[in-house]
Amino acid sequence: ISAYVNLMKQGIMMEKPLQQWRSYDGRSDLDISEEMAFKDEKLKELVYNNASERTIRHTMKKIGAQRAIDTWITNYGKGTLKFFPTDVATVIDIVPADIVVNAMLCIISYHPQGTADFIYQIGSSMSNPIKLGQMSQTTYKYFSQIPFVGAKGDVVKVKQPNFLATMASFYETMDKHYKMPLQDMLRRGLSTTEDRHIYNHLKREYDFTVAVAEVYWPFTISKTRFDDLKMQNLMGMVTERDRELIPCNIKFINWDKYFMETHIPGVMDYESRELTRARL
């Protein structure tokens, strides 16, 4: 969670406790209760409407998915996200869920007894860094080889990711490619069904791209890295047998292979199932 509540700090974030309601810099407000309240309210709404257990699980899972980096991957692959504000030199923290679980098991088993206030950070930015530029090129490679196929059988051919270094340049690009053409269409009038279809399509794409960019841009230009020395030292205590049973060392992940063979296929499989479910 710390990676998502310390966006304004630059440099190395050490393994130390966060105070409740305060961010790492000690100045910014940090009200995690807002996120919890949103989740609780959605759950109450589902229960009140007599939603099935399956629907509840599906909806809550979808809420979590909407807060992950996978939004960029899926919509880039589907051809609906053409521009994005990103510093390609930004190092991001990515940790597969199974690694997180395994690391927690290792901490439970090997953490020194009687040691209090000991914080472990599970991250990749120090031990096995990957830059957004590398991740985006791997994503482009994947969709070039395995393109997304739409509901009507149309194959989406992706182009190289078009990244803008600042939000100002992003807004300028969006104005040129979307906002101004949309305004021109309104001035000319939407006299045919085809005109209205094109306008609505561009408007949805514009609104979606701007909304996603405004949520994610702090992460895509982040200059923060998360120290994991304590976690690395702990893993040095793990026996060889346990390392095989519960592997949790982020150092050994080949990111290109992970994205090509595991992460993106899994994300797109989930997206395809969601589209199929929506059509039923």
PDB file of C-alpha atoms in Angstrom:
ATOM      1  CA  ILE A   1       0.000   0.000   0.000  1.00  0.00           C
ATOM      2  CA  SER A   2       2.850   2.403   0.769  1.00  0.00           C
ATOM      3  CA  ALA A   3       3.617   2.759  -2.937  1.00  0.00           C
ATOM      4  CA  TYR A   4       0.203   4.340  -3.453  1.00  0.00           C
ATOM      5  CA  VAL A   5       0.226   6.841  -0.592  1.00  0.00           C
ATOM      6  CA  ASN A   6       3.670   8.392  -0.938  1.00  0.00           C
ATOM      7  CA  LEU A   7       3.589   9.817  -4.427  1.00  0.00           C
ATOM      8  CA  MET A   8       5.194  13.164  -3.640  1.00  0.00           C
ATOM      9  CA  LYS A   9       8.340  11.837  -1.975  1.00  0.00           C
ATOM     10  CA  GLN A  10      11.430  11.433  -4.134  1.00  0.00           C
ATOM     11  CA  GLY A  11      14.403   9.200  -3.526  1.00  0.00           C
ATOM     12  CA  ILE A  12      14.583   6.031  -1.464  1.00  0.00           C
ATOM     13  CA  MET A  13      11.771   5.256   0.943  1.00  0.00           C
ATOM     14  CA  MET A  14      13.161   3.339   3.885  1.00  0.00           C
ATOM     15  CA  GLU A  15      11.489   0.472   5.715  1.00  0.00           C
ATOM     16  CA  LYS A  16       9.872   2.360   8.559  1.00  0.00           C
ATOM     17  CA  PRO A  17       6.330   2.603   9.953  1.00  0.00           C
ATOM     18  CA  LEU A  18       3.704   4.966   8.621  1.00  0.00           C
ATOM     19  CA  GLN A  19       1.648   6.898  11.142  1.00  0.00           C
ATOM     20  CA  GLN A  20      -2.070   6.398  10.844  1.00  0.00           C
ATOM     21  CA  TRP A  21      -3.748   9.115   8.746  1.00  0.00           C
ATOM     22  CA  ARG A  22      -0.387  10.585   7.695  1.00  0.00           C
ATOM     23  CA  SER A  23       1.643  10.044   4.561  1.00  0.00           C
ATOM     24  CA  TYR A  24       5.347   9.281   4.529  1.00  0.00           C
ATOM     25  CA  ASP A  25       6.332  12.955   4.292  1.00  0.00           C
ATOM     26  CA  GLY A  26       4.479  13.653   7.552  1.00  0.00           C
ATOM     27  CA  ARG A  27       2.522  16.507   5.996  1.00  0.00           C
ATOM     28  CA  SER A  28      -0.106  15.152   3.631  1.00  0.00           C
ATOM     29  CA  ASP A  29      -3.419  13.817   4.859  1.00  0.00           C
ATOM     30  CA  LEU A  30      -3.888  10.104   4.366  1.00  0.00           C
ATOM     31  CA  ASP A  31      -7.425   8.907   4.959  1.00  0.00           C
ATOM     32  CA  ILE A  32      -7.532   5.239   4.050  1.00  0.00           C
ATOM     33  CA  SER A  33     -10.977   5.131   5.654  1.00  0.00           C
ATOM     34  CA  GLU A  34     -12.368   6.793   2.511  1.00  0.00           C
ATOM     35  CA  GLU A  35     -11.356   3.797   0.405  1.00  0.00           C
ATOM     36  CA  MET A  36     -12.694   1.398   3.029  1.00  0.00           C
ATOM     37  CA  ALA A  37     -15.962   3.339   3.207  1.00  0.00           C
ATOM     38  CA  PHE A  38     -16.342   3.148  -0.576  1.00  0.00           C
ATOM     39  CA  LYS A  39     -15.855  -0.615  -0.463  1.00  0.00           C
ATOM     40  CA  ASP A  40     -18.280  -1.040   2.454  1.00  0.00           C
ATOM     41  CA  GLU A  41     -20.926   1.127   0.782  1.00  0.00           C
ATOM     42  CA  LYS A  42     -20.731  -0.888  -2.432  1.00  0.00           C
ATOM     43  CA  LEU A  43     -21.006  -4.129  -0.473  1.00  0.00           C
ATOM     44  CA  LYS A  44     -24.049  -2.862   1.453  1.00  0.00           C
ATOM     45  CA  GLU A  45     -25.665  -1.802  -1.821  1.00  0.00           C
ATOM     46  CA  LEU A  46     -25.203  -5.272  -3.295  1.00  0.00           C
ATOM     47  CA  VAL A  47     -26.605  -6.963  -0.195  1.00  0.00           C
ATOM     48  CA  TYR A  48     -29.574  -4.562  -0.072  1.00  0.00           C
ATOM     49  CA  ASN A  49     -30.388  -5.405  -3.699  1.00  0.00           C
ATOM     50  CA  ASN A  50     -30.275  -9.140  -2.892  1.00  0.00           C
ATOM     51  CA  ALA A  51     -27.316  -9.755  -5.188  1.00  0.00           C
ATOM     52  CA  SER A  52     -26.133 -13.340  -5.375  1.00  0.00           C
ATOM     53  CA  GLU A  53     -22.899 -14.379  -3.707  1.00  0.00           C
ATOM     54  CA  ARG A  54     -21.377 -14.857  -7.151  1.00  0.00           C
ATOM     55  CA  THR A  55     -22.363 -11.322  -8.206  1.00  0.00           C
ATOM     56  CA  ILE A  56     -20.962  -9.876  -4.986  1.00  0.00           C
ATOM     57  CA  ARG A  57     -17.625 -11.646  -5.463  1.00  0.00           C
ATOM     58  CA  HIS A  58     -17.461 -10.586  -9.103  1.00  0.00           C
ATOM     59  CA  THR A  59     -18.308  -6.935  -8.372  1.00  0.00           C
ATOM     60  CA  MET A  60     -15.861  -6.561  -5.490  1.00  0.00           C
ATOM     61  CA  LYS A  61     -13.131  -8.200  -7.554  1.00  0.00           C
ATOM     62  CA  LYS A  62     -13.827  -5.789 -10.400  1.00  0.00           C
ATOM     63  CA  ILE A  63     -13.554  -2.806  -8.041  1.00  0.00           C
ATOM     64  CA  GLY A  64     -10.090  -4.002  -7.048  1.00  0.00           C
ATOM     65  CA  ALA A  65      -9.071  -4.552 -10.658  1.00  0.00           C
ATOM     66  CA  GLN A  66     -10.079  -1.001 -11.566  1.00  0.00           C
ATOM     67  CA  ARG A  67      -7.460   0.250  -9.111  1.00  0.00           C
ATOM     68  CA  ALA A  68      -4.552  -1.655 -10.661  1.00  0.00           C
ATOM     69  CA  ILE A  69      -2.050  -0.801 -13.463  1.00  0.00           C
ATOM     70  CA  ASP A  70      -3.758  -3.318 -15.684  1.00  0.00           C
ATOM     71  CA  THR A  71      -6.147  -0.626 -16.933  1.00  0.00           C
ATOM     72  CA  TRP A  72      -3.394   0.746 -19.165  1.00  0.00           C
ATOM     73  CA  ILE A  73      -2.448  -2.699 -20.490  1.00  0.00           C
ATOM     74  CA  THR A  74      -5.966  -3.836 -21.379  1.00  0.00           C
ATOM     75  CA  ASN A  75      -7.047  -0.601 -23.021  1.00  0.00           C
ATOM     76  CA  TYR A  76      -3.789  -0.187 -24.907  1.00  0.00           C
ATOM     77  CA  GLY A  77      -4.238  -3.702 -26.269  1.00  0.00           C
ATOM     78  CA  LYS A  78      -7.849  -2.923 -27.216  1.00  0.00           C
ATOM     79  CA  GLY A  79      -6.722   0.204 -29.055  1.00  0.00           C
ATOM     80  CA  THR A  80      -8.665   2.659 -26.901  1.00  0.00           C
ATOM     81  CA  LEU A  81      -5.703   4.221 -25.093  1.00  0.00           C
ATOM     82  CA  LYS A  82      -3.453   5.903 -27.649  1.00  0.00           C
ATOM     83  CA  PHE A  83      -1.783   8.632 -25.572  1.00  0.00           C
ATOM     84  CA  PHE A  84      -0.530   8.631 -22.005  1.00  0.00           C
ATOM     85  CA  PRO A  85       1.552  10.922 -19.745  1.00  0.00           C
ATOM     86  CA  THR A  86       4.622   8.901 -18.799  1.00  0.00           C
ATOM     87  CA  ASP A  87       8.298   9.316 -18.049  1.00  0.00           C
ATOM     88  CA  VAL A  88       9.761   6.204 -19.662  1.00  0.00           C
ATOM     89  CA  ALA A  89      12.717   6.387 -17.259  1.00  0.00           C
ATOM     90  CA  THR A  90      10.436   5.965 -14.236  1.00  0.00           C
ATOM     91  CA  VAL A  91      11.229   2.844 -12.219  1.00  0.00           C
ATOM     92  CA  ILE A  92       8.055   1.192 -10.987  1.00  0.00           C
ATOM     93  CA  ASP A  93       7.441  -1.325  -8.238  1.00  0.00           C
ATOM     94  CA  ILE A  94       5.767  -4.495  -9.451  1.00  0.00           C
ATOM     95  CA  VAL A  95       5.344  -7.547  -7.256  1.00  0.00           C
ATOM     96  CA  PRO A  96       3.314 -10.588  -8.375  1.00  0.00           C
ATOM     97  CA  ALA A  97       0.612 -11.523  -5.879  1.00  0.00           C
ATOM     98  CA  ASP A  98       2.035 -14.994  -5.231  1.00  0.00           C
ATOM     99  CA  ILE A  99       5.388 -13.429  -4.314  1.00  0.00           C
ATOM    100  CA  VAL A 100       3.633 -11.185  -1.789  1.00  0.00           C
ATOM    101  CA  VAL A 101       1.870 -14.153  -0.199  1.00  0.00           C
ATOM    102  CA  ASN A 102       5.063 -16.205  -0.094  1.00  0.00           C
ATOM    103  CA  ALA A 103       6.973 -13.289   1.432  1.00  0.00           C
ATOM    104  CA  MET A 104       4.358 -12.999   4.172  1.00  0.00           C
ATOM    105  CA  LEU A 105       4.778 -16.702   4.940  1.00  0.00           C
ATOM    106  CA  CYS A 106       8.550 -16.254   5.136  1.00  0.00           C
ATOM    107  CA  ILE A 107       8.163 -13.284   7.469  1.00  0.00           C
ATOM    108  CA  ILE A 108       5.855 -15.272   9.752  1.00  0.00           C
ATOM    109  CA  SER A 109       8.311 -18.170   9.830  1.00  0.00           C
ATOM    110  CA  TYR A 110      11.655 -16.371  10.034  1.00  0.00           C
ATOM    111  CA  HIS A 111      11.068 -12.980  11.641  1.00  0.00           C
ATOM    112  CA  PRO A 112      13.201 -12.750  14.819  1.00  0.00           C
ATOM    113  CA  GLN A 113      11.138 -13.370  17.936  1.00  0.00           C
ATOM    114  CA  GLY A 114      10.537 -10.398  20.187  1.00  0.00           C
ATOM    115  CA  THR A 115      11.424  -7.808  17.549  1.00  0.00           C
ATOM    116  CA  ALA A 116       8.742  -5.114  17.423  1.00  0.00           C
ATOM    117  CA  ASP A 117       8.077  -2.297  14.929  1.00  0.00           C
ATOM    118  CA  PHE A 118      10.005  -4.111  12.230  1.00  0.00           C
ATOM    119  CA  ILE A 119       8.833  -3.097   8.766  1.00  0.00           C
ATOM    120  CA  TYR A 120       9.400  -5.194   5.658  1.00  0.00           C
ATOM    121  CA  GLN A 121       8.865  -3.722   2.214  1.00  0.00           C
ATOM    122  CA  ILE A 122       8.276  -6.114  -0.657  1.00  0.00           C
ATOM    123  CA  GLY A 123       9.241  -4.273  -3.802  1.00  0.00           C
ATOM    124  CA  SER A 124      11.188  -4.531  -7.026  1.00  0.00           C
ATOM    125  CA  SER A 125      12.534  -1.015  -7.542  1.00  0.00           C
ATOM    126  CA  MET A 126      15.784  -1.664  -5.658  1.00  0.00           C
ATOM    127  CA  SER A 127      16.355  -5.405  -6.053  1.00  0.00           C
ATOM    128  CA  ASN A 128      15.149  -5.901  -9.622  1.00  0.00           C
ATOM    129  CA  PRO A 129      14.200  -2.543 -11.174  1.00  0.00           C
ATOM    130  CA  ILE A 130      12.107  -2.254 -14.308  1.00  0.00           C
ATOM    131  CA  LYS A 131      11.436   1.021 -16.103  1.00  0.00           C
ATOM    132  CA  LEU A 132       8.117   1.976 -17.643  1.00  0.00           C
ATOM    133  CA  GLY A 133       9.829   2.192 -21.013  1.00  0.00           C
ATOM    134  CA  GLN A 134      10.872  -1.458 -20.808  1.00  0.00           C
ATOM    135  CA  MET A 135       7.432  -2.546 -19.643  1.00  0.00           C
ATOM    136  CA  SER A 136       5.711  -0.636 -22.444  1.00  0.00           C
ATOM    137  CA  GLN A 137       7.982  -2.138 -25.106  1.00  0.00           C
ATOM    138  CA  THR A 138       7.288  -5.628 -23.798  1.00  0.00           C
ATOM    139  CA  THR A 139       3.566  -4.845 -23.869  1.00  0.00           C
ATOM    140  CA  TYR A 140       3.858  -3.592 -27.454  1.00  0.00           C
ATOM    141  CA  LYS A 141       5.747  -6.760 -28.402  1.00  0.00           C
ATOM    142  CA  TYR A 142       3.043  -8.937 -26.851  1.00  0.00           C
ATOM    143  CA  PHE A 143       0.120  -7.305 -28.644  1.00  0.00           C
ATOM    144  CA  SER A 144       2.059  -7.210 -31.911  1.00  0.00           C
ATOM    145  CA  GLN A 145       2.406 -10.984 -31.700  1.00  0.00           C
ATOM    146  CA  ILE A 146      -0.944 -11.770 -30.058  1.00  0.00           C
ATOM    147  CA  PRO A 147      -3.384  -8.986 -30.994  1.00  0.00           C
ATOM    148  CA  PHE A 148      -6.652  -8.463 -29.194  1.00  0.00           C
ATOM    149  CA  VAL A 149      -9.712  -9.699 -31.092  1.00  0.00           C
ATOM    150  CA  GLY A 150     -12.926  -7.757 -30.542  1.00  0.00           C
ATOM    151  CA  ALA A 151     -16.446  -9.093 -30.101  1.00  0.00           C
ATOM    152  CA  LYS A 152     -17.100  -8.894 -33.856  1.00  0.00           C
ATOM    153  CA  GLY A 153     -13.852 -10.632 -34.759  1.00  0.00           C
ATOM    154  CA  ASP A 154     -11.978  -7.432 -35.571  1.00  0.00           C
ATOM    155  CA  VAL A 155      -8.237  -7.669 -34.911  1.00  0.00           C
ATOM    156  CA  VAL A 156      -6.705  -4.661 -33.143  1.00  0.00           C
ATOM    157  CA  LYS A 157      -3.313  -3.623 -34.520  1.00  0.00           C
ATOM    158  CA  VAL A 158      -1.475  -1.616 -31.882  1.00  0.00           C
ATOM    159  CA  LYS A 159       1.053   1.107 -32.592  1.00  0.00           C
ATOM    160  CA  GLN A 160       4.093   2.006 -30.532  1.00  0.00           C
ATOM    161  CA  PRO A 161       2.949   3.566 -27.228  1.00  0.00           C
ATOM    162  CA  ASN A 162       2.704   7.338 -27.549  1.00  0.00           C
ATOM    163  CA  PHE A 163       3.961   8.746 -24.254  1.00  0.00           C
ATOM    164  CA  LEU A 164       4.010  12.414 -23.284  1.00  0.00           C
ATOM    165  CA  ALA A 165       6.560  13.578 -20.724  1.00  0.00           C
ATOM    166  CA  THR A 166       4.278  16.073 -18.938  1.00  0.00           C
ATOM    167  CA  MET A 167       0.581  16.555 -18.284  1.00  0.00           C
ATOM    168  CA  ALA A 168       0.751  19.845 -20.200  1.00  0.00           C
ATOM    169  CA  SER A 169       1.988  18.085 -23.342  1.00  0.00           C
ATOM    170  CA  PHE A 170      -0.610  15.360 -22.797  1.00  0.00           C
ATOM    171  CA  TYR A 171      -3.486  17.858 -22.664  1.00  0.00           C
ATOM    172  CA  GLU A 172      -2.097  19.642 -25.731  1.00  0.00           C
ATOM    173  CA  THR A 173      -1.994  16.364 -27.653  1.00  0.00           C
ATOM    174  CA  MET A 174      -5.501  15.408 -26.551  1.00  0.00           C
ATOM    175  CA  ASP A 175      -6.798  18.805 -27.671  1.00  0.00           C
ATOM    176  CA  LYS A 176      -5.227  18.340 -31.095  1.00  0.00           C
ATOM    177  CA  HIS A 177      -6.356  14.762 -31.698  1.00  0.00           C
ATOM    178  CA  TYR A 178      -9.710  14.771 -29.896  1.00  0.00           C
ATOM    179  CA  LYS A 179     -11.072  18.002 -28.454  1.00  0.00           C
ATOM    180  CA  MET A 180     -10.661  20.215 -31.530  1.00  0.00           C
ATOM    181  CA  PRO A 181     -12.018  17.585 -33.978  1.00  0.00           C
ATOM    182  CA  LEU A 182     -14.991  17.018 -31.664  1.00  0.00           C
ATOM    183  CA  GLN A 183     -15.705  20.753 -31.550  1.00  0.00           C
ATOM    184  CA  ASP A 184     -15.454  20.954 -35.344  1.00  0.00           C
ATOM    185  CA  MET A 185     -17.939  18.110 -35.703  1.00  0.00           C
ATOM    186  CA  LEU A 186     -20.421  19.888 -33.440  1.00  0.00           C
ATOM    187  CA  ARG A 187     -20.053  23.114 -35.419  1.00  0.00           C
ATOM    188  CA  ARG A 188     -20.728  21.284 -38.689  1.00  0.00           C
ATOM    189  CA  GLY A 189     -23.629  19.416 -37.144  1.00  0.00           C
ATOM    190  CA  LEU A 190     -24.236  15.714 -36.589  1.00  0.00           C
ATOM    191  CA  SER A 191     -26.690  15.243 -39.412  1.00  0.00           C
ATOM    192  CA  THR A 192     -26.274  11.515 -40.031  1.00  0.00           C
ATOM    193  CA  THR A 193     -26.205   8.374 -37.935  1.00  0.00           C
ATOM    194  CA  GLU A 194     -22.615   7.812 -39.019  1.00  0.00           C
ATOM    195  CA  ASP A 195     -21.631  11.312 -37.846  1.00  0.00           C
ATOM    196  CA  ARG A 196     -23.195  10.714 -34.445  1.00  0.00           C
ATOM    197  CA  HIS A 197     -21.521   7.315 -34.169  1.00  0.00           C
ATOM    198  CA  ILE A 198     -18.075   8.765 -34.927  1.00  0.00           C
ATOM    199  CA  TYR A 199     -18.635  11.663 -32.538  1.00  0.00           C
ATOM    200  CA  ASN A 200     -19.782   9.435 -29.673  1.00  0.00           C
ATOM    201  CA  HIS A 201     -16.874   7.048 -30.219  1.00  0.00           C
ATOM    202  CA  LEU A 202     -14.292   9.848 -30.137  1.00  0.00           C
ATOM    203  CA  LYS A 203     -15.967  11.487 -27.145  1.00  0.00           C
ATOM    204  CA  ARG A 204     -15.925   8.253 -25.134  1.00  0.00           C
ATOM    205  CA  GLU A 205     -12.283   7.657 -26.045  1.00  0.00           C
ATOM    206  CA  TYR A 206     -11.356  11.223 -25.101  1.00  0.00           C
ATOM    207  CA  ASP A 207     -13.193  11.150 -21.759  1.00  0.00           C
ATOM    208  CA  PHE A 208     -11.781   7.746 -20.841  1.00  0.00           C
ATOM    209  CA  THR A 209      -8.175   8.593 -21.751  1.00  0.00           C
ATOM    210  CA  VAL A 210      -8.199  11.855 -19.796  1.00  0.00           C
ATOM    211  CA  ALA A 211      -9.830  10.213 -16.769  1.00  0.00           C
ATOM    212  CA  VAL A 212      -7.288   7.377 -16.672  1.00  0.00           C
ATOM    213  CA  ALA A 213      -4.355   9.737 -17.233  1.00  0.00           C
ATOM    214  CA  GLU A 214      -5.404  12.042 -14.404  1.00  0.00           C
ATOM    215  CA  VAL A 215      -5.577   9.098 -12.009  1.00  0.00           C
ATOM    216  CA  TYR A 216      -2.335   7.399 -13.028  1.00  0.00           C
ATOM    217  CA  TRP A 217       0.073  10.203 -13.930  1.00  0.00           C
ATOM    218  CA  PRO A 218       1.544  10.509 -10.381  1.00  0.00           C
ATOM    219  CA  PHE A 219       2.647   6.872 -10.614  1.00  0.00           C
ATOM    220  CA  THR A 220       4.074   7.187 -14.117  1.00  0.00           C
ATOM    221  CA  ILE A 221       6.396  10.049 -13.173  1.00  0.00           C
ATOM    222  CA  SER A 222       7.252   8.873  -9.652  1.00  0.00           C
ATOM    223  CA  LYS A 223      10.868   9.238  -8.527  1.00  0.00           C
ATOM    224  CA  THR A 224      10.430   7.070  -5.436  1.00  0.00           C
ATOM    225  CA  ARG A 225      12.116   3.748  -4.808  1.00  0.00           C
ATOM    226  CA  PHE A 226      11.360   1.420  -1.933  1.00  0.00           C
ATOM    227  CA  ASP A 227      14.225   0.007   0.089  1.00  0.00           C
ATOM    228  CA  ASP A 228      13.899  -3.722   0.817  1.00  0.00           C
ATOM    229  CA  LEU A 229      17.181  -4.442   2.612  1.00  0.00           C
ATOM    230  CA  LYS A 230      15.452  -5.946   5.652  1.00  0.00           C
ATOM    231  CA  MET A 231      13.429  -8.234   3.419  1.00  0.00           C
ATOM    232  CA  GLN A 232      16.563  -9.288   1.541  1.00  0.00           C
ATOM    233  CA  ASN A 233      18.351 -10.001   4.831  1.00  0.00           C
ATOM    234  CA  LEU A 234      15.400 -12.075   6.010  1.00  0.00           C
ATOM    235  CA  MET A 235      15.433 -14.120   2.813  1.00  0.00           C
ATOM    236  CA  GLY A 236      19.085 -14.846   3.488  1.00  0.00           C
ATOM    237  CA  MET A 237      17.912 -16.753   6.573  1.00  0.00           C
ATOM    238  CA  VAL A 238      15.455 -18.927   4.637  1.00  0.00           C
ATOM    239  CA  THR A 239      16.534 -22.535   4.153  1.00  0.00           C
ATOM    240  CA  GLU A 240      17.101 -23.872   0.657  1.00  0.00           C
ATOM    241  CA  ARG A 241      14.118 -26.193   1.034  1.00  0.00           C
ATOM    242  CA  ASP A 242      11.792 -23.330   1.976  1.00  0.00           C
ATOM    243  CA  ARG A 243      13.123 -21.217  -0.891  1.00  0.00           C
ATOM    244  CA  GLU A 244      11.952 -23.936  -3.251  1.00  0.00           C
ATOM    245  CA  LEU A 245       8.599 -24.390  -1.494  1.00  0.00           C
ATOM    246  CA  ILE A 246       7.771 -20.689  -1.085  1.00  0.00           C
ATOM    247  CA  PRO A 247       9.906 -18.676  -3.543  1.00  0.00           C
ATOM    248  CA  CYS A 248       9.681 -14.981  -2.775  1.00  0.00           C
ATOM    249  CA  ASN A 249      12.904 -13.383  -3.989  1.00  0.00           C
ATOM    250  CA  ILE A 250      11.992 -10.679  -6.475  1.00  0.00           C
ATOM    251  CA  LYS A 251      15.587 -10.630  -7.771  1.00  0.00           C
ATOM    252  CA  PHE A 252      15.090 -13.742  -9.863  1.00  0.00           C
ATOM    253  CA  ILE A 253      12.118 -12.557 -11.923  1.00  0.00           C
ATOM    254  CA  ASN A 254      12.751 -12.039 -15.635  1.00  0.00           C
ATOM    255  CA  TRP A 255      10.359  -9.158 -16.259  1.00  0.00           C
ATOM    256  CA  ASP A 256      10.082  -9.563 -20.027  1.00  0.00           C
ATOM    257  CA  LYS A 257       9.263 -13.249 -19.630  1.00  0.00           C
ATOM    258  CA  TYR A 258       6.879 -12.544 -16.761  1.00  0.00           C
ATOM    259  CA  PHE A 259       4.881  -9.991 -18.743  1.00  0.00           C
ATOM    260  CA  MET A 260       4.913 -11.981 -21.993  1.00  0.00           C
ATOM    261  CA  GLU A 261       4.033 -15.366 -20.517  1.00  0.00           C
ATOM    262  CA  THR A 262       2.143 -14.666 -17.301  1.00  0.00           C
ATOM    263  CA  HIS A 263       0.873 -11.186 -16.549  1.00  0.00           C
ATOM    264  CA  ILE A 264      -0.489  -9.898 -19.862  1.00  0.00           C
ATOM    265  CA  PRO A 265      -2.032 -13.257 -20.910  1.00  0.00           C
ATOM    266  CA  GLY A 266      -3.738 -13.452 -17.516  1.00  0.00           C
ATOM    267  CA  VAL A 267      -4.997  -9.874 -17.688  1.00  0.00           C
ATOM    268  CA  MET A 268      -6.348 -10.286 -21.222  1.00  0.00           C
ATOM    269  CA  ASP A 269      -7.948 -13.631 -20.408  1.00  0.00           C
ATOM    270  CA  TYR A 270      -9.802 -11.921 -17.575  1.00  0.00           C
ATOM    271  CA  GLU A 271     -10.794  -9.073 -19.907  1.00  0.00           C
ATOM    272  CA  SER A 272     -12.124 -11.525 -22.502  1.00  0.00           C
ATOM    273  CA  ARG A 273     -14.190 -13.329 -19.881  1.00  0.00           C
ATOM    274  CA  GLU A 274     -15.586  -9.996 -18.697  1.00  0.00           C
ATOM    275  CA  LEU A 275     -16.615  -9.078 -22.247  1.00  0.00           C
ATOM    276  CA  THR A 276     -18.248 -12.472 -22.710  1.00  0.00           C
ATOM    277  CA  ARG A 277     -20.094 -12.104 -19.412  1.00  0.00           C
ATOM    278  CA  ALA A 278     -21.295  -8.623 -20.421  1.00  0.00           C
ATOM    279  CA  ARG A 279     -22.795  -9.975 -23.656  1.00  0.00           C
ATOM    280  CA  LEU A 280     -24.786 -12.700 -21.881  1.00  0.00           C
TER     281      LEU A 280
END
